[in-house]
PDB file of C-alpha atoms in Angstrom:
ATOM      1  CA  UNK A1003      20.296  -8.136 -86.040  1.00  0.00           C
ATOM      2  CA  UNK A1004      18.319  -4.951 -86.124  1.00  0.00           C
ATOM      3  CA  UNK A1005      17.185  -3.892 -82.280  1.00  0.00           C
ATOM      4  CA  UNK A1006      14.438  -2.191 -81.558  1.00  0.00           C
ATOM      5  CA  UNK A1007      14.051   1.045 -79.206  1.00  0.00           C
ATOM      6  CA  UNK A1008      10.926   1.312 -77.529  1.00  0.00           C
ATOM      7  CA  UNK A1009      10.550   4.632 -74.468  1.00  0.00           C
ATOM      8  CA  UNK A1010       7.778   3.393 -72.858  1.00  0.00           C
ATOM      9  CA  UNK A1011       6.014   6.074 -71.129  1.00  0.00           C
ATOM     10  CA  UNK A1012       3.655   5.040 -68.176  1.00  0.00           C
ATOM     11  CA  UNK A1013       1.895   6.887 -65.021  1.00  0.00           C
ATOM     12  CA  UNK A1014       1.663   3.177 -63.300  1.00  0.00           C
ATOM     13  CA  UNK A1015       4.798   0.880 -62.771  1.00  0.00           C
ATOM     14  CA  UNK A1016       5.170  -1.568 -59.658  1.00  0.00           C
ATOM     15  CA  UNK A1017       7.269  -0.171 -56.415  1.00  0.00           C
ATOM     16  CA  UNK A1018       8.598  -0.944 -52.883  1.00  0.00           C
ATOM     17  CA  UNK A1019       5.559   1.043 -51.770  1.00  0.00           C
ATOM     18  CA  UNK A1020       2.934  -0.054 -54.284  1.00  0.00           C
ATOM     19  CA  UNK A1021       4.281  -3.300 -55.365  1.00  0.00           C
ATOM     20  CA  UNK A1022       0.857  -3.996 -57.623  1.00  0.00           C
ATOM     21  CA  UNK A1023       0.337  -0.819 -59.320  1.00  0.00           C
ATOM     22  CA  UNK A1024       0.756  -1.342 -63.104  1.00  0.00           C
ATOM     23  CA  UNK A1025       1.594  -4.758 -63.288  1.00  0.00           C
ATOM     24  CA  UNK A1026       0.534  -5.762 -66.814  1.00  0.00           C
ATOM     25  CA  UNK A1027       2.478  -2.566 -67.539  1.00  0.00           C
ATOM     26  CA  UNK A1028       5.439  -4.155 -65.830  1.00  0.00           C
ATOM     27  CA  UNK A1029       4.556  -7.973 -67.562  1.00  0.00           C
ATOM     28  CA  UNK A1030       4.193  -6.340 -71.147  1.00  0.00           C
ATOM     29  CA  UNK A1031       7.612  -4.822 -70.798  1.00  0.00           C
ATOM     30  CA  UNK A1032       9.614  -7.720 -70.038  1.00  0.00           C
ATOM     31  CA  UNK A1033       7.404  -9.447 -72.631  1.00  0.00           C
ATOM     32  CA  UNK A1034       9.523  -6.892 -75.286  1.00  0.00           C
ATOM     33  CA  UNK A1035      12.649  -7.284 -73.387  1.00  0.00           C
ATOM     34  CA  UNK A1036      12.267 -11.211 -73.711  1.00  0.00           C
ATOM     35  CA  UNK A1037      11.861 -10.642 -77.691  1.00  0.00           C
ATOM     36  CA  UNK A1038      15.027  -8.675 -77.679  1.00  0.00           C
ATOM     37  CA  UNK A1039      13.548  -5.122 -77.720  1.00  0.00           C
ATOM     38  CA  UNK A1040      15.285  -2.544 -75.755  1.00  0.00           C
ATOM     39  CA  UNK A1041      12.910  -0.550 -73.330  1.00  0.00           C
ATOM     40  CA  UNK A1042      13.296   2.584 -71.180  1.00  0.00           C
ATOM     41  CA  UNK A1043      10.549   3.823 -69.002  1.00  0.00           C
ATOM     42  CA  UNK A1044       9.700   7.234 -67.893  1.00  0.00           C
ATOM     43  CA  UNK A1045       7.745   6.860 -64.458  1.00  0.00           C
ATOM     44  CA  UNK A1046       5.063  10.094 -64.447  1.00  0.00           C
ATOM     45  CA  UNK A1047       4.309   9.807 -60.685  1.00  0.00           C
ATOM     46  CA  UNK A1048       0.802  10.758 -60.474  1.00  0.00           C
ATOM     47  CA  UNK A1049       0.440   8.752 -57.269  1.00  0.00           C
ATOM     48  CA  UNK A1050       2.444  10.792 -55.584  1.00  0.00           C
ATOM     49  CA  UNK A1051       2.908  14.353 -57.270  1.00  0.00           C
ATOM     50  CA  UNK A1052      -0.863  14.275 -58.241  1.00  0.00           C
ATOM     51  CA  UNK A1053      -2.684  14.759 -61.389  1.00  0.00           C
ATOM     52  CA  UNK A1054      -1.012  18.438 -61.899  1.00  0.00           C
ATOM     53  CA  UNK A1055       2.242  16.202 -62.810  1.00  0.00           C
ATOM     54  CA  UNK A1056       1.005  16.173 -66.081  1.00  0.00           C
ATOM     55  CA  UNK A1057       1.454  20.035 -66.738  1.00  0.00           C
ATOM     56  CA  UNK A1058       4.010  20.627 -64.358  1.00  0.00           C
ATOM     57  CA  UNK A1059       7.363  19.184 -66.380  1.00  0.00           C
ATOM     58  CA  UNK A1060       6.878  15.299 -66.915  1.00  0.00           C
ATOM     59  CA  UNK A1061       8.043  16.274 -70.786  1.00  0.00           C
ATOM     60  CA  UNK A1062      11.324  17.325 -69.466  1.00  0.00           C
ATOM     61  CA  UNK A1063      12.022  13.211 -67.967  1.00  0.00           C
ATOM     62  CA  UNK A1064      10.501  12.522 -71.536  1.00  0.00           C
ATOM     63  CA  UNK A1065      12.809  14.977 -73.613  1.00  0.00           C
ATOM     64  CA  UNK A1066      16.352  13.814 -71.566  1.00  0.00           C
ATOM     65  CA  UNK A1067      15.717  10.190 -72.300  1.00  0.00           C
ATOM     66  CA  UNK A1068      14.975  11.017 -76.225  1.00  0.00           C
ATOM     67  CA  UNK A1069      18.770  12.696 -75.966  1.00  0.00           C
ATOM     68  CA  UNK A1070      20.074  10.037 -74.285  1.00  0.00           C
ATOM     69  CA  UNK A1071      18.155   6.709 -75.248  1.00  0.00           C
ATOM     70  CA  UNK A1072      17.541   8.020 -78.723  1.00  0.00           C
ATOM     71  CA  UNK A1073      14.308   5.593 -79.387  1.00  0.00           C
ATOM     72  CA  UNK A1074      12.525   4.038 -82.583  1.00  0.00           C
ATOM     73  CA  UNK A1075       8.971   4.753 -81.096  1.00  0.00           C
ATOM     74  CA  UNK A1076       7.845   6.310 -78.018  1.00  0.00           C
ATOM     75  CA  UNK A1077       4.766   3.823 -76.371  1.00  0.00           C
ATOM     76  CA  UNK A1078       2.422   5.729 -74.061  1.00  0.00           C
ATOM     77  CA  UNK A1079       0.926   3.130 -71.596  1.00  0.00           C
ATOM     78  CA  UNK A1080      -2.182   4.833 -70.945  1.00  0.00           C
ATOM     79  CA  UNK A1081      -3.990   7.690 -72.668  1.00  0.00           C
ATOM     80  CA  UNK A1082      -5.891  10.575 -71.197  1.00  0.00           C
ATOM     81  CA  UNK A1083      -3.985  13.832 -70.406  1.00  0.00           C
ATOM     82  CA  UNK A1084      -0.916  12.209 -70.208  1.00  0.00           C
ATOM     83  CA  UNK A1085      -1.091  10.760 -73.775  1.00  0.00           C
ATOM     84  CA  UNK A1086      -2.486  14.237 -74.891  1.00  0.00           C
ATOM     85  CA  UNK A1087       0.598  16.475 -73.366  1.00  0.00           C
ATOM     86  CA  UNK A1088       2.934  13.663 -75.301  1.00  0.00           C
ATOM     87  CA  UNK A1089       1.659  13.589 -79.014  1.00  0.00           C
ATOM     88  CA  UNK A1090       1.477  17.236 -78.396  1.00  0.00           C
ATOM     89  CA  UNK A1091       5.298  17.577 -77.735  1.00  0.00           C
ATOM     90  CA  UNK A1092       7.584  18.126 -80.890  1.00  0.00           C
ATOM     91  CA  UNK A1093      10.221  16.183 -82.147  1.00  0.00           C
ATOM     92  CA  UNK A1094       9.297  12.573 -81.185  1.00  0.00           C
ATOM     93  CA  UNK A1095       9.546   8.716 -82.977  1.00  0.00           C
ATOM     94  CA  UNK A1096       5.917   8.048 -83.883  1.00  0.00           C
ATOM     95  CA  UNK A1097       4.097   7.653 -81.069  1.00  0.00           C
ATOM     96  CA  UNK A1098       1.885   4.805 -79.891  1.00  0.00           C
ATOM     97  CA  UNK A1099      -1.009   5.039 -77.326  1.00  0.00           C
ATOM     98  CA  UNK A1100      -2.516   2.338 -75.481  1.00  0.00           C
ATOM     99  CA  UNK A1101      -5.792   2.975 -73.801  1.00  0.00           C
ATOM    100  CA  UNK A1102      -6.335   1.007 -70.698  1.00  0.00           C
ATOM    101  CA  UNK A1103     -10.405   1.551 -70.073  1.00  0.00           C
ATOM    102  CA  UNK A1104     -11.252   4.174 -67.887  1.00  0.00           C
ATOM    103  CA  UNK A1105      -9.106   6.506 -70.047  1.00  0.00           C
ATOM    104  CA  UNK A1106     -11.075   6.035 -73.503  1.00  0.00           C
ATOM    105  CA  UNK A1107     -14.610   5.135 -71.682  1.00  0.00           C
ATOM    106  CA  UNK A1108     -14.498   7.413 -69.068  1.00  0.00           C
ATOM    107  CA  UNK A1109     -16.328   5.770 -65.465  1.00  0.00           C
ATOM    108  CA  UNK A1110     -19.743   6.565 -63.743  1.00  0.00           C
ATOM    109  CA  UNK A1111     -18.563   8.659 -60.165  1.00  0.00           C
ATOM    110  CA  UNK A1112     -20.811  10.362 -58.241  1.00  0.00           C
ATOM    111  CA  UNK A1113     -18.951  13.078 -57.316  1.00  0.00           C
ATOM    112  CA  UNK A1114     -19.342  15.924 -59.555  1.00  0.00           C
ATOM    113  CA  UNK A1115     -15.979  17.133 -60.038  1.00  0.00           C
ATOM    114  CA  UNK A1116     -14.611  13.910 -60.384  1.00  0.00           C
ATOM    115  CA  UNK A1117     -17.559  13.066 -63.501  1.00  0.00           C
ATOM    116  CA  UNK A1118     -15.986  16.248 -65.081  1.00  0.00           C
ATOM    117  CA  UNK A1119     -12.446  15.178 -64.427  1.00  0.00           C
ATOM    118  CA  UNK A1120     -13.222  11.942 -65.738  1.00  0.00           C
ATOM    119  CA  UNK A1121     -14.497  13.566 -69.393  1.00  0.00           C
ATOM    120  CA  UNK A1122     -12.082  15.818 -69.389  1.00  0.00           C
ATOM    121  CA  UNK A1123      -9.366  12.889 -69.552  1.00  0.00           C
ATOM    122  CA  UNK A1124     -11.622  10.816 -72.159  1.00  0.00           C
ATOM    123  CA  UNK A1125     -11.631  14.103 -74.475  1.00  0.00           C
ATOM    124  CA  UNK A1126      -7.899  14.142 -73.864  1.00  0.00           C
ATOM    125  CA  UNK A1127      -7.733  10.596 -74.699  1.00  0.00           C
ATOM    126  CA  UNK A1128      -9.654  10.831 -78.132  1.00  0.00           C
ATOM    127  CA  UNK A1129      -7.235  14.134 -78.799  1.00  0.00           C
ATOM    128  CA  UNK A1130      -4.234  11.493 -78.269  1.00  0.00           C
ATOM    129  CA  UNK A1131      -5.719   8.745 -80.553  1.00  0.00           C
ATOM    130  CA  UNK A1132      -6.265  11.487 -83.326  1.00  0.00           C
ATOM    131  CA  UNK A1133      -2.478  12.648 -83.245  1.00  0.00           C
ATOM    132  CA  UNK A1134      -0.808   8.999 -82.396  1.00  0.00           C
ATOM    133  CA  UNK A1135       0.920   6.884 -85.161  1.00  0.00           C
ATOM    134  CA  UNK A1136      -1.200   3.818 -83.610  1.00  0.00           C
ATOM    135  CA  UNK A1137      -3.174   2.708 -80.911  1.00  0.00           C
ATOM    136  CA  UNK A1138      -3.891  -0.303 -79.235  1.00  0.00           C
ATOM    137  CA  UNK A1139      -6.876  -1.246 -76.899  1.00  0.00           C
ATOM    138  CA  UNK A1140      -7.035  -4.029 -74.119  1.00  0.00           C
ATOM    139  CA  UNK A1141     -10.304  -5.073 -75.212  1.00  0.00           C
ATOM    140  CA  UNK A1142     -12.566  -5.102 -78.706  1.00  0.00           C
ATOM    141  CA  UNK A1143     -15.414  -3.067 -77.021  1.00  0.00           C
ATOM    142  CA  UNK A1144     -13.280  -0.001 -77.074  1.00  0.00           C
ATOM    143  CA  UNK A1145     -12.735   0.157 -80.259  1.00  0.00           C
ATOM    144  CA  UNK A1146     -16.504   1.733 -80.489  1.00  0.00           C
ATOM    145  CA  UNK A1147     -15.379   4.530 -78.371  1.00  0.00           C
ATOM    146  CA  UNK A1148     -12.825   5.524 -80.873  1.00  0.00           C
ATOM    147  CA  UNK A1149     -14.195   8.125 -83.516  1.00  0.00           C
ATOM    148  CA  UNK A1150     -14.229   6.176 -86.461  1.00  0.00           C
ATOM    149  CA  UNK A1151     -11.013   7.776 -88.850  1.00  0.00           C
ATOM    150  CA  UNK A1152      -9.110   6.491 -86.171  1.00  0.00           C
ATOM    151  CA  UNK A1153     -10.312   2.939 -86.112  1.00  0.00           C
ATOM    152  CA  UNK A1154      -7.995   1.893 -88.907  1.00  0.00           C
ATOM    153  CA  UNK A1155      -4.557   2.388 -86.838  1.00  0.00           C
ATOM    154  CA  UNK A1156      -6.153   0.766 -83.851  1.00  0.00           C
ATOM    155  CA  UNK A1157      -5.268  -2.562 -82.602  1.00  0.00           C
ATOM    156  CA  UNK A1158      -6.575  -5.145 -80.034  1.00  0.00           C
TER     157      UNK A1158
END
């Protein structure tokens, strides 16, 4: 029996001190475990370290589990800079992006700077979609926000 090798890469898992953040995240990986896919996860803690972790070293947690896990594909769990900084980084299984909402939509805030952090992480996000091997959506109306030469790789 061929096993599969899936590093799932995610900015939202469930904890002692946020026990609901990134649930699904949590439910779709024991969904692959239950199949008999093998899954490691590499925790960016945004919460926590703030949205600089995603410049300041998160490839190097990515980079020691490639060495040591050595997997088939490399599933980002949510796009926007996070996704962007991975598909950028060399060397890595095809990559697969999964856009959540927010990151591929963007949302209305009323705060200026957080309206331009907001596009700035949908640009990302459309950057990550061009460069990933595929890309799945959580819901059909996405798919329009997708330019359309990626639509082909994209699943619901």
């Amino acid at each position: 029996m061929l096993c599969m090798k899936i590093l799932a890469v995610t900015n939202m898992y469930p904890s002692i001190e946020d026990p609901d953040s990134g649930v699904f995240v949590e439910q779709q990986i024991a969904g692959l475990r239950a199949i008999g896919i093998e899954v490691e996860i590499v925790l960016v803690d945004r919460r926590s370290k703030g949205p600089f972790v995603y410049y300041q070293g998160f490839q190097r947690a990515v980079r020691h589990s490639l060495e040591a896990f050595e997997p088939d594909i490399v599933h980002c769990m949510y796009g926007g800079v996070m996704a962007d900084r991975l598909v950028h980084m060399d060397g890595l299984p095809p990559v697969i992006v999964t856009f959540q909402g927010t990151d591929l939509m963007g949302e209305r805030a009323s705060w200026f700077l957080r309206r331009m952090l907001t596009r700035h992480g949908v640009v990302c996000s459309i950057r990550a979609a061009i460069r990933s091997a595929a890309i799945i959506v959580v819901g059909s109306k996405m798919v329009h926000y997708l330019p359309e030469s990626v639509r082909s790789k994209t699943n619901i």
